[in-house]
Amino acid sequence: MKARVLIFLGAPGSGKGTQAKKLCEKFPGWLHVSTGDLFRKEIASGSELGKSVQEIIASGKLVSDDTTNQVFASQVERLLSQGPVKGLILDGYPRTRPQTQFLIDFCRKSGKLEDPKAIELLVSEEAVVERLSNRLINPRSGRVYHKLFSPPRVPGKDDEDGGELIQRDDDKPEVIRSRFKLYTSQRDGIVNELGNDRVNQVPGEGETSAIAAQLSNLL
Ligand code: AP5
Ligand code: MG
């Protein structure tokens, strides 16, 4: 059976990463693919790719479609070669119309993936600025915290591996607002390419667990 492909579409801070991690823990066989996490791992490792995207990411601009498509495709090929997969949750990919075309084509050619569908998490710009100004992450695992809503047990330390939590370079208020605008400018192109009927919308504000329950139903 082919694996399902579910895109979590949404502005920065809409909760894509938080919800993707929750659902992949809850549903065996579902895997989380975050191009942002993949780029941050490259930056942390000091690789050539990491060096080439570091400034772009810190300023909130988009990495080129070619580089992003390559990073995405090699990660998915690696995951599919490791064993059976029920579904993929794509977080932060695709982010442009050309990436969406690449994804649709990639799924068809792979023979192992269904055509992609999307769930869009809806949040206001103000909620996003509040959330991201208070976000902490573990740059190695991508685990996400919020200083008030989901703080780590020990301040500044990851609950799972005790690693140092940091604030992302692109979580400065002026960069957050420009990332929000960038998302708004690209969103329609992505939805039109997928087809409106393949996109479900879910409110992204409220209790994290209530949103997770709604998403579980759609899964
Ligand atoms: P990426 O890492 O994908 O960032 P993003 O899309 O901007 O999204 P975020 O990770 O900021 O937010 P999120 O929706 O995951 O929210 P989260 O769950 O963390 O990309 C980073 C950069 O990499 C891009 O800007 C670009 O440069 C590059 N890049 C990546 N993909 C690319 C692509 N495809 N093409 C080109 N370039 C690409 O939640 C946010 C905060 O809110 C957390 O603190 C969390 O605890 C909290 N929170 C979550 N849910 C709730 C809730 N219900 N109530 C209260 N707080 C909540
Ligand atoms: Mg994220």
PDB file of C-alpha atoms and ligand atoms in Angstrom:
ATOM      1  CA  MET A   1       0.000   0.000   0.000  1.00  0.00           C
ATOM      2  CA  LYS A   2       1.206   3.511  -0.778  1.00  0.00           C
ATOM      3  CA  ALA A   3       2.112   5.861   2.082  1.00  0.00           C
ATOM      4  CA  ARG A   4      -0.076   8.897   2.661  1.00  0.00           C
ATOM      5  CA  VAL A   5       1.411  12.357   2.319  1.00  0.00           C
ATOM      6  CA  LEU A   6      -0.031  15.082   4.519  1.00  0.00           C
ATOM      7  CA  ILE A   7       1.278  18.634   4.318  1.00  0.00           C
ATOM      8  CA  PHE A   8       0.991  20.795   7.437  1.00  0.00           C
ATOM      9  CA  LEU A   9       0.529  24.190   5.897  1.00  0.00           C
ATOM     10  CA  GLY A  10       0.597  27.302   8.041  1.00  0.00           C
ATOM     11  CA  ALA A  11       2.346  30.498   8.980  1.00  0.00           C
ATOM     12  CA  PRO A  12       5.503  30.418  11.076  1.00  0.00           C
ATOM     13  CA  GLY A  13       4.431  29.658  14.637  1.00  0.00           C
ATOM     14  CA  SER A  14       1.109  28.116  13.618  1.00  0.00           C
ATOM     15  CA  GLY A  15       2.165  24.938  15.458  1.00  0.00           C
ATOM     16  CA  LYS A  16       3.207  22.744  12.515  1.00  0.00           C
ATOM     17  CA  GLY A  17       6.232  21.296  14.306  1.00  0.00           C
ATOM     18  CA  THR A  18       4.483  20.884  17.668  1.00  0.00           C
ATOM     19  CA  GLN A  19       1.523  19.050  16.133  1.00  0.00           C
ATOM     20  CA  ALA A  20       3.576  16.967  13.690  1.00  0.00           C
ATOM     21  CA  LYS A  21       5.703  15.612  16.545  1.00  0.00           C
ATOM     22  CA  LYS A  22       2.628  14.813  18.654  1.00  0.00           C
ATOM     23  CA  LEU A  23       0.868  12.953  15.849  1.00  0.00           C
ATOM     24  CA  CYS A  24       3.934  10.958  14.815  1.00  0.00           C
ATOM     25  CA  GLU A  25       4.359   9.836  18.437  1.00  0.00           C
ATOM     26  CA  LYS A  26       0.694   8.815  18.567  1.00  0.00           C
ATOM     27  CA  PHE A  27       0.421   7.050  15.193  1.00  0.00           C
ATOM     28  CA  PRO A  28       3.060   4.369  14.521  1.00  0.00           C
ATOM     29  CA  GLY A  29       4.379   4.351  10.961  1.00  0.00           C
ATOM     30  CA  TRP A  30       3.883   8.087  10.498  1.00  0.00           C
ATOM     31  CA  LEU A  31       7.085  10.089  10.021  1.00  0.00           C
ATOM     32  CA  HIS A  32       7.777  13.801  10.414  1.00  0.00           C
ATOM     33  CA  VAL A  33       9.704  15.596   7.664  1.00  0.00           C
ATOM     34  CA  SER A  34      10.652  19.200   8.454  1.00  0.00           C
ATOM     35  CA  THR A  35      12.882  20.991   5.958  1.00  0.00           C
ATOM     36  CA  GLY A  36      13.510  23.704   8.586  1.00  0.00           C
ATOM     37  CA  ASP A  37      14.790  21.068  11.069  1.00  0.00           C
ATOM     38  CA  LEU A  38      16.942  19.501   8.330  1.00  0.00           C
ATOM     39  CA  PHE A  39      18.511  22.879   7.498  1.00  0.00           C
ATOM     40  CA  ARG A  40      19.113  23.682  11.191  1.00  0.00           C
ATOM     41  CA  LYS A  41      20.873  20.314  11.645  1.00  0.00           C
ATOM     42  CA  GLU A  42      23.125  21.129   8.690  1.00  0.00           C
ATOM     43  CA  ILE A  43      23.921  24.517  10.236  1.00  0.00           C
ATOM     44  CA  ALA A  44      24.684  22.925  13.630  1.00  0.00           C
ATOM     45  CA  SER A  45      27.001  20.366  11.967  1.00  0.00           C
ATOM     46  CA  GLY A  46      28.966  23.113  10.169  1.00  0.00           C
ATOM     47  CA  SER A  47      28.506  21.435   6.749  1.00  0.00           C
ATOM     48  CA  GLU A  48      28.936  23.340   3.460  1.00  0.00           C
ATOM     49  CA  LEU A  49      25.177  23.187   2.939  1.00  0.00           C
ATOM     50  CA  GLY A  50      24.650  24.550   6.464  1.00  0.00           C
ATOM     51  CA  LYS A  51      27.054  27.436   5.814  1.00  0.00           C
ATOM     52  CA  SER A  52      25.334  28.266   2.536  1.00  0.00           C
ATOM     53  CA  VAL A  53      21.846  28.559   4.097  1.00  0.00           C
ATOM     54  CA  GLN A  54      22.659  30.023   7.528  1.00  0.00           C
ATOM     55  CA  GLU A  55      22.281  33.702   6.617  1.00  0.00           C
ATOM     56  CA  ILE A  56      19.185  33.135   4.483  1.00  0.00           C
ATOM     57  CA  ILE A  57      17.423  31.366   7.359  1.00  0.00           C
ATOM     58  CA  ALA A  58      18.483  33.902  10.006  1.00  0.00           C
ATOM     59  CA  SER A  59      16.996  36.686   7.852  1.00  0.00           C
ATOM     60  CA  GLY A  60      13.705  34.815   7.331  1.00  0.00           C
ATOM     61  CA  LYS A  61      14.060  34.489   3.545  1.00  0.00           C
ATOM     62  CA  LEU A  62      13.517  31.256   1.637  1.00  0.00           C
ATOM     63  CA  VAL A  63      16.254  28.841   0.629  1.00  0.00           C
ATOM     64  CA  SER A  64      16.224  28.244  -3.154  1.00  0.00           C
ATOM     65  CA  ASP A  65      13.689  25.784  -4.536  1.00  0.00           C
ATOM     66  CA  ASP A  66      16.413  23.567  -6.052  1.00  0.00           C
ATOM     67  CA  THR A  67      18.341  23.177  -2.802  1.00  0.00           C
ATOM     68  CA  THR A  68      15.171  22.625  -0.784  1.00  0.00           C
ATOM     69  CA  ASN A  69      13.757  20.053  -3.213  1.00  0.00           C
ATOM     70  CA  GLN A  70      17.044  18.126  -3.113  1.00  0.00           C
ATOM     71  CA  VAL A  71      17.170  18.130   0.697  1.00  0.00           C
ATOM     72  CA  PHE A  72      13.532  17.045   0.874  1.00  0.00           C
ATOM     73  CA  ALA A  73      13.876  14.283  -1.738  1.00  0.00           C
ATOM     74  CA  SER A  74      16.996  12.746  -0.247  1.00  0.00           C
ATOM     75  CA  GLN A  75      15.463  12.679   3.243  1.00  0.00           C
ATOM     76  CA  VAL A  76      12.250  11.022   1.995  1.00  0.00           C
ATOM     77  CA  GLU A  77      14.183   8.486  -0.101  1.00  0.00           C
ATOM     78  CA  ARG A  78      16.246   7.633   2.987  1.00  0.00           C
ATOM     79  CA  LEU A  79      13.111   7.192   5.132  1.00  0.00           C
ATOM     80  CA  LEU A  80      11.349   5.053   2.519  1.00  0.00           C
ATOM     81  CA  SER A  81      14.406   2.787   2.212  1.00  0.00           C
ATOM     82  CA  GLN A  82      14.423   2.059   5.960  1.00  0.00           C
ATOM     83  CA  GLY A  83      11.161   0.139   6.190  1.00  0.00           C
ATOM     84  CA  PRO A  84       7.403   0.396   5.815  1.00  0.00           C
ATOM     85  CA  VAL A  85       5.884   3.864   6.137  1.00  0.00           C
ATOM     86  CA  LYS A  86       2.163   4.556   6.688  1.00  0.00           C
ATOM     87  CA  GLY A  87       2.355   8.262   6.160  1.00  0.00           C
ATOM     88  CA  LEU A  88       4.540  11.339   5.990  1.00  0.00           C
ATOM     89  CA  ILE A  89       3.730  14.622   7.696  1.00  0.00           C
ATOM     90  CA  LEU A  90       5.446  17.395   5.773  1.00  0.00           C
ATOM     91  CA  ASP A  91       6.139  20.426   7.953  1.00  0.00           C
ATOM     92  CA  GLY A  92       7.297  23.592   6.185  1.00  0.00           C
ATOM     93  CA  TYR A  93       7.457  21.910   2.775  1.00  0.00           C
ATOM     94  CA  PRO A  94       6.320  22.776   0.141  1.00  0.00           C
ATOM     95  CA  ARG A  95       6.564  26.518   0.612  1.00  0.00           C
ATOM     96  CA  THR A  96       6.308  27.783  -2.965  1.00  0.00           C
ATOM     97  CA  ARG A  97       4.335  26.850  -6.062  1.00  0.00           C
ATOM     98  CA  PRO A  98       7.378  25.297  -7.823  1.00  0.00           C
ATOM     99  CA  GLN A  99       8.079  23.177  -4.704  1.00  0.00           C
ATOM    100  CA  THR A 100       4.453  22.015  -4.789  1.00  0.00           C
ATOM    101  CA  GLN A 101       4.805  20.978  -8.438  1.00  0.00           C
ATOM    102  CA  PHE A 102       8.030  19.145  -7.579  1.00  0.00           C
ATOM    103  CA  LEU A 103       6.332  17.354  -4.669  1.00  0.00           C
ATOM    104  CA  ILE A 104       3.346  16.174  -6.742  1.00  0.00           C
ATOM    105  CA  ASP A 105       5.686  14.889  -9.417  1.00  0.00           C
ATOM    106  CA  PHE A 106       7.980  13.252  -6.846  1.00  0.00           C
ATOM    107  CA  CYS A 107       5.063  11.371  -5.235  1.00  0.00           C
ATOM    108  CA  ARG A 108       3.798  10.099  -8.596  1.00  0.00           C
ATOM    109  CA  LYS A 109       7.229   8.991  -9.798  1.00  0.00           C
ATOM    110  CA  SER A 110       8.143   7.277  -6.507  1.00  0.00           C
ATOM    111  CA  GLY A 111       5.341   4.717  -6.870  1.00  0.00           C
ATOM    112  CA  LYS A 112       5.318   4.510  -3.058  1.00  0.00           C
ATOM    113  CA  LEU A 113       3.477   7.718  -2.162  1.00  0.00           C
ATOM    114  CA  GLU A 114      -0.124   8.856  -2.571  1.00  0.00           C
ATOM    115  CA  ASP A 115      -0.879  12.290  -4.009  1.00  0.00           C
ATOM    116  CA  PRO A 116      -0.406  14.900  -1.269  1.00  0.00           C
ATOM    117  CA  LYS A 117      -3.198  16.484   0.772  1.00  0.00           C
ATOM    118  CA  ALA A 118      -2.854  19.426   3.172  1.00  0.00           C
ATOM    119  CA  ILE A 119      -4.140  20.666   6.494  1.00  0.00           C
ATOM    120  CA  GLU A 120      -3.794  24.396   7.025  1.00  0.00           C
ATOM    121  CA  LEU A 121      -3.418  25.623  10.623  1.00  0.00           C
ATOM    122  CA  LEU A 122      -4.987  29.076  10.912  1.00  0.00           C
ATOM    123  CA  VAL A 123      -3.454  31.630  13.308  1.00  0.00           C
ATOM    124  CA  SER A 124      -3.327  35.421  13.570  1.00  0.00           C
ATOM    125  CA  GLU A 125      -0.130  37.423  13.118  1.00  0.00           C
ATOM    126  CA  GLU A 126      -0.304  38.639  16.735  1.00  0.00           C
ATOM    127  CA  ALA A 127      -0.524  35.094  18.108  1.00  0.00           C
ATOM    128  CA  VAL A 128       2.479  34.152  15.990  1.00  0.00           C
ATOM    129  CA  VAL A 129       4.629  37.023  17.270  1.00  0.00           C
ATOM    130  CA  GLU A 130       3.731  36.169  20.876  1.00  0.00           C
ATOM    131  CA  ARG A 131       4.451  32.461  20.408  1.00  0.00           C
ATOM    132  CA  LEU A 132       7.731  32.776  18.556  1.00  0.00           C
ATOM    133  CA  SER A 133       9.154  35.447  20.841  1.00  0.00           C
ATOM    134  CA  ASN A 134       8.805  32.898  23.664  1.00  0.00           C
ATOM    135  CA  ARG A 135       9.879  29.766  21.786  1.00  0.00           C
ATOM    136  CA  LEU A 136      12.897  27.680  22.780  1.00  0.00           C
ATOM    137  CA  ILE A 137      14.217  24.781  20.724  1.00  0.00           C
ATOM    138  CA  ASN A 138      16.731  21.976  20.972  1.00  0.00           C
ATOM    139  CA  PRO A 139      18.688  22.547  17.725  1.00  0.00           C
ATOM    140  CA  ARG A 140      19.811  18.899  17.573  1.00  0.00           C
ATOM    141  CA  SER A 141      16.433  17.145  17.910  1.00  0.00           C
ATOM    142  CA  GLY A 142      14.157  20.009  16.817  1.00  0.00           C
ATOM    143  CA  ARG A 143      12.084  19.607  20.016  1.00  0.00           C
ATOM    144  CA  VAL A 144      10.072  22.762  20.690  1.00  0.00           C
ATOM    145  CA  TYR A 145       9.094  24.516  23.942  1.00  0.00           C
ATOM    146  CA  HIS A 146       7.303  27.725  24.886  1.00  0.00           C
ATOM    147  CA  LYS A 147       8.540  29.650  27.940  1.00  0.00           C
ATOM    148  CA  LEU A 148       4.970  30.000  29.292  1.00  0.00           C
ATOM    149  CA  PHE A 149       2.708  27.432  27.565  1.00  0.00           C
ATOM    150  CA  SER A 150       5.018  24.402  27.461  1.00  0.00           C
ATOM    151  CA  PRO A 151       8.148  25.163  29.486  1.00  0.00           C
ATOM    152  CA  PRO A 152      10.923  22.599  29.962  1.00  0.00           C
ATOM    153  CA  ARG A 153      11.052  20.938  33.402  1.00  0.00           C
ATOM    154  CA  VAL A 154      14.503  22.471  34.052  1.00  0.00           C
ATOM    155  CA  PRO A 155      14.818  26.010  32.642  1.00  0.00           C
ATOM    156  CA  GLY A 156      16.968  26.089  29.479  1.00  0.00           C
ATOM    157  CA  LYS A 157      17.381  22.274  29.302  1.00  0.00           C
ATOM    158  CA  ASP A 158      15.697  19.718  27.055  1.00  0.00           C
ATOM    159  CA  ASP A 159      13.406  17.317  28.983  1.00  0.00           C
ATOM    160  CA  GLU A 160      14.591  14.312  26.937  1.00  0.00           C
ATOM    161  CA  ASP A 161      18.363  14.639  26.625  1.00  0.00           C
ATOM    162  CA  GLY A 162      19.210  17.587  28.913  1.00  0.00           C
ATOM    163  CA  GLY A 163      20.698  19.486  25.929  1.00  0.00           C
ATOM    164  CA  GLU A 164      20.907  23.279  25.916  1.00  0.00           C
ATOM    165  CA  LEU A 165      17.777  25.030  24.577  1.00  0.00           C
ATOM    166  CA  ILE A 166      18.258  28.090  22.398  1.00  0.00           C
ATOM    167  CA  GLN A 167      16.197  30.841  20.783  1.00  0.00           C
ATOM    168  CA  ARG A 168      16.165  30.618  16.974  1.00  0.00           C
ATOM    169  CA  ASP A 169      17.971  33.428  15.082  1.00  0.00           C
ATOM    170  CA  ASP A 170      14.826  34.012  13.018  1.00  0.00           C
ATOM    171  CA  ASP A 171      12.599  34.424  16.110  1.00  0.00           C
ATOM    172  CA  LYS A 172      13.202  38.178  16.413  1.00  0.00           C
ATOM    173  CA  PRO A 173       9.988  40.247  16.145  1.00  0.00           C
ATOM    174  CA  GLU A 174      10.951  42.025  12.876  1.00  0.00           C
ATOM    175  CA  VAL A 175      12.023  38.727  11.232  1.00  0.00           C
ATOM    176  CA  ILE A 176       8.872  36.966  12.499  1.00  0.00           C
ATOM    177  CA  ARG A 177       6.687  39.606  10.819  1.00  0.00           C
ATOM    178  CA  SER A 178       8.524  39.353   7.507  1.00  0.00           C
ATOM    179  CA  ARG A 179       8.271  35.520   7.594  1.00  0.00           C
ATOM    180  CA  PHE A 180       4.523  35.864   8.235  1.00  0.00           C
ATOM    181  CA  LYS A 181       4.172  38.149   5.172  1.00  0.00           C
ATOM    182  CA  LEU A 182       6.219  35.762   3.075  1.00  0.00           C
ATOM    183  CA  TYR A 183       3.937  32.872   4.035  1.00  0.00           C
ATOM    184  CA  THR A 184       0.846  34.928   3.151  1.00  0.00           C
ATOM    185  CA  SER A 185       2.325  35.785  -0.259  1.00  0.00           C
ATOM    186  CA  GLN A 186       3.094  32.138  -1.148  1.00  0.00           C
ATOM    187  CA  ARG A 187       0.055  30.406   0.359  1.00  0.00           C
ATOM    188  CA  ASP A 188      -2.427  30.786  -2.529  1.00  0.00           C
ATOM    189  CA  GLY A 189       0.050  29.462  -5.093  1.00  0.00           C
ATOM    190  CA  ILE A 190       0.525  26.296  -3.026  1.00  0.00           C
ATOM    191  CA  VAL A 191      -3.217  25.758  -2.496  1.00  0.00           C
ATOM    192  CA  ASN A 192      -4.045  26.383  -6.174  1.00  0.00           C
ATOM    193  CA  GLU A 193      -1.417  23.885  -7.265  1.00  0.00           C
ATOM    194  CA  LEU A 194      -2.712  21.212  -4.858  1.00  0.00           C
ATOM    195  CA  GLY A 195      -6.369  21.946  -5.614  1.00  0.00           C
ATOM    196  CA  ASN A 196      -8.690  23.606  -3.091  1.00  0.00           C
ATOM    197  CA  ASP A 197     -10.526  20.355  -2.429  1.00  0.00           C
ATOM    198  CA  ARG A 198      -7.298  18.753  -1.157  1.00  0.00           C
ATOM    199  CA  VAL A 199      -6.827  21.342   1.622  1.00  0.00           C
ATOM    200  CA  ASN A 200      -8.603  21.209   5.007  1.00  0.00           C
ATOM    201  CA  GLN A 201      -8.482  24.139   7.395  1.00  0.00           C
ATOM    202  CA  VAL A 202      -8.215  23.804  11.182  1.00  0.00           C
ATOM    203  CA  PRO A 203      -8.081  26.637  13.764  1.00  0.00           C
ATOM    204  CA  GLY A 204      -4.506  26.728  15.107  1.00  0.00           C
ATOM    205  CA  GLU A 205      -5.286  28.744  18.251  1.00  0.00           C
ATOM    206  CA  GLY A 206      -6.458  27.150  21.514  1.00  0.00           C
ATOM    207  CA  GLU A 207      -5.275  24.210  23.597  1.00  0.00           C
ATOM    208  CA  THR A 208      -2.538  22.221  21.886  1.00  0.00           C
ATOM    209  CA  SER A 209      -4.228  18.939  22.868  1.00  0.00           C
ATOM    210  CA  ALA A 210      -7.607  20.039  21.454  1.00  0.00           C
ATOM    211  CA  ILE A 211      -5.965  20.938  18.140  1.00  0.00           C
ATOM    212  CA  ALA A 212      -4.136  17.591  18.157  1.00  0.00           C
ATOM    213  CA  ALA A 213      -7.474  15.792  18.638  1.00  0.00           C
ATOM    214  CA  GLN A 214      -8.958  17.565  15.612  1.00  0.00           C
ATOM    215  CA  LEU A 215      -5.915  16.728  13.512  1.00  0.00           C
ATOM    216  CA  SER A 216      -6.035  13.080  14.650  1.00  0.00           C
ATOM    217  CA  ASN A 217      -9.578  12.845  13.300  1.00  0.00           C
ATOM    218  CA  LEU A 218      -8.465  14.150   9.926  1.00  0.00           C
ATOM    219  CA  LEU A 219      -5.553  11.716   9.850  1.00  0.00           C
TER     220      LEU A 219
HETATM  221  P1  AP5 B   1      10.749  26.324   9.545  1.00  0.00           P
HETATM  222  O1  AP5 B   1      11.576  25.745  10.603  1.00  0.00           O
HETATM  223  O2  AP5 B   1       9.850  25.443   8.762  1.00  0.00           O
HETATM  224  O3  AP5 B   1       9.926  27.533  10.182  1.00  0.00           O
HETATM  225  P2  AP5 B   1       8.426  28.085   9.930  1.00  0.00           P
HETATM  226  O4  AP5 B   1       7.627  27.495   8.866  1.00  0.00           O
HETATM  227  O5  AP5 B   1       8.641  29.537   9.822  1.00  0.00           O
HETATM  228  O6  AP5 B   1       7.653  27.606  11.125  1.00  0.00           O
HETATM  229  P3  AP5 B   1       8.078  27.565  12.617  1.00  0.00           P
HETATM  230  O7  AP5 B   1       8.982  26.396  12.858  1.00  0.00           O
HETATM  231  O8  AP5 B   1       8.600  28.916  13.022  1.00  0.00           O
HETATM  232  O9  AP5 B   1       6.674  27.379  13.331  1.00  0.00           O
HETATM  233  P4  AP5 B   1       5.796  26.076  13.545  1.00  0.00           P
HETATM  234  O10 AP5 B   1       4.546  26.220  12.755  1.00  0.00           O
HETATM  235  O11 AP5 B   1       6.585  24.822  13.387  1.00  0.00           O
HETATM  236  O12 AP5 B   1       5.398  26.298  15.077  1.00  0.00           O
HETATM  237  P5  AP5 B   1       5.877  25.522  16.401  1.00  0.00           P
HETATM  238  O13 AP5 B   1       5.223  24.201  16.480  1.00  0.00           O
HETATM  239  O14 AP5 B   1       7.364  25.584  16.562  1.00  0.00           O
HETATM  240  O15 AP5 B   1      11.678  27.093   8.512  1.00  0.00           O
HETATM  241  C1  AP5 B   1      12.708  27.936   8.966  1.00  0.00           C
HETATM  242  C2  AP5 B   1      13.432  28.536   7.767  1.00  0.00           C
HETATM  243  O16 AP5 B   1      14.080  27.494   6.997  1.00  0.00           O
HETATM  244  C3  AP5 B   1      12.539  29.280   6.740  1.00  0.00           C
HETATM  245  O17 AP5 B   1      12.271  30.608   7.140  1.00  0.00           O
HETATM  246  C4  AP5 B   1      13.427  29.193   5.495  1.00  0.00           C
HETATM  247  O18 AP5 B   1      14.494  30.105   5.568  1.00  0.00           O
HETATM  248  C5  AP5 B   1      13.992  27.781   5.608  1.00  0.00           C
HETATM  249  N1  AP5 B   1      13.095  26.793   4.976  1.00  0.00           N
HETATM  250  C6  AP5 B   1      12.466  25.768   5.609  1.00  0.00           C
HETATM  251  N2  AP5 B   1      11.693  25.090   4.745  1.00  0.00           N
HETATM  252  C7  AP5 B   1      11.842  25.703   3.532  1.00  0.00           C
HETATM  253  C8  AP5 B   1      11.269  25.507   2.263  1.00  0.00           C
HETATM  254  N3  AP5 B   1      10.371  24.518   2.062  1.00  0.00           N
HETATM  255  N4  AP5 B   1      11.650  26.329   1.251  1.00  0.00           N
HETATM  256  C9  AP5 B   1      12.560  27.313   1.443  1.00  0.00           C
HETATM  257  N5  AP5 B   1      13.110  27.597   2.643  1.00  0.00           N
HETATM  258  C10 AP5 B   1      12.751  26.791   3.678  1.00  0.00           C
HETATM  259  O19 AP5 B   1       5.181  26.460  17.512  1.00  0.00           O
HETATM  260  C11 AP5 B   1       5.640  27.778  17.717  1.00  0.00           C
HETATM  261  C12 AP5 B   1       5.615  28.128  19.209  1.00  0.00           C
HETATM  262  O20 AP5 B   1       4.257  28.164  19.644  1.00  0.00           O
HETATM  263  C13 AP5 B   1       6.312  27.102  20.119  1.00  0.00           C
HETATM  264  O21 AP5 B   1       6.940  27.780  21.179  1.00  0.00           O
HETATM  265  C14 AP5 B   1       5.178  26.215  20.630  1.00  0.00           C
HETATM  266  O22 AP5 B   1       5.473  25.656  21.906  1.00  0.00           O
HETATM  267  C15 AP5 B   1       4.021  27.214  20.687  1.00  0.00           C
HETATM  268  N6  AP5 B   1       2.710  26.630  20.418  1.00  0.00           N
HETATM  269  C16 AP5 B   1       2.406  25.682  19.501  1.00  0.00           C
HETATM  270  N7  AP5 B   1       1.094  25.405  19.524  1.00  0.00           N
HETATM  271  C17 AP5 B   1       0.546  26.230  20.471  1.00  0.00           C
HETATM  272  C18 AP5 B   1      -0.780  26.435  20.974  1.00  0.00           C
HETATM  273  N8  AP5 B   1      -1.826  25.736  20.495  1.00  0.00           N
HETATM  274  N9  AP5 B   1      -0.967  27.372  21.932  1.00  0.00           N
HETATM  275  C19 AP5 B   1       0.089  28.089  22.419  1.00  0.00           C
HETATM  276  N10 AP5 B   1       1.366  27.922  21.993  1.00  0.00           N
HETATM  277  C20 AP5 B   1       1.594  27.010  21.030  1.00  0.00           C
HETATM  278 MG    MG B   2       8.614  24.384  12.941  1.00  0.00          MG
END
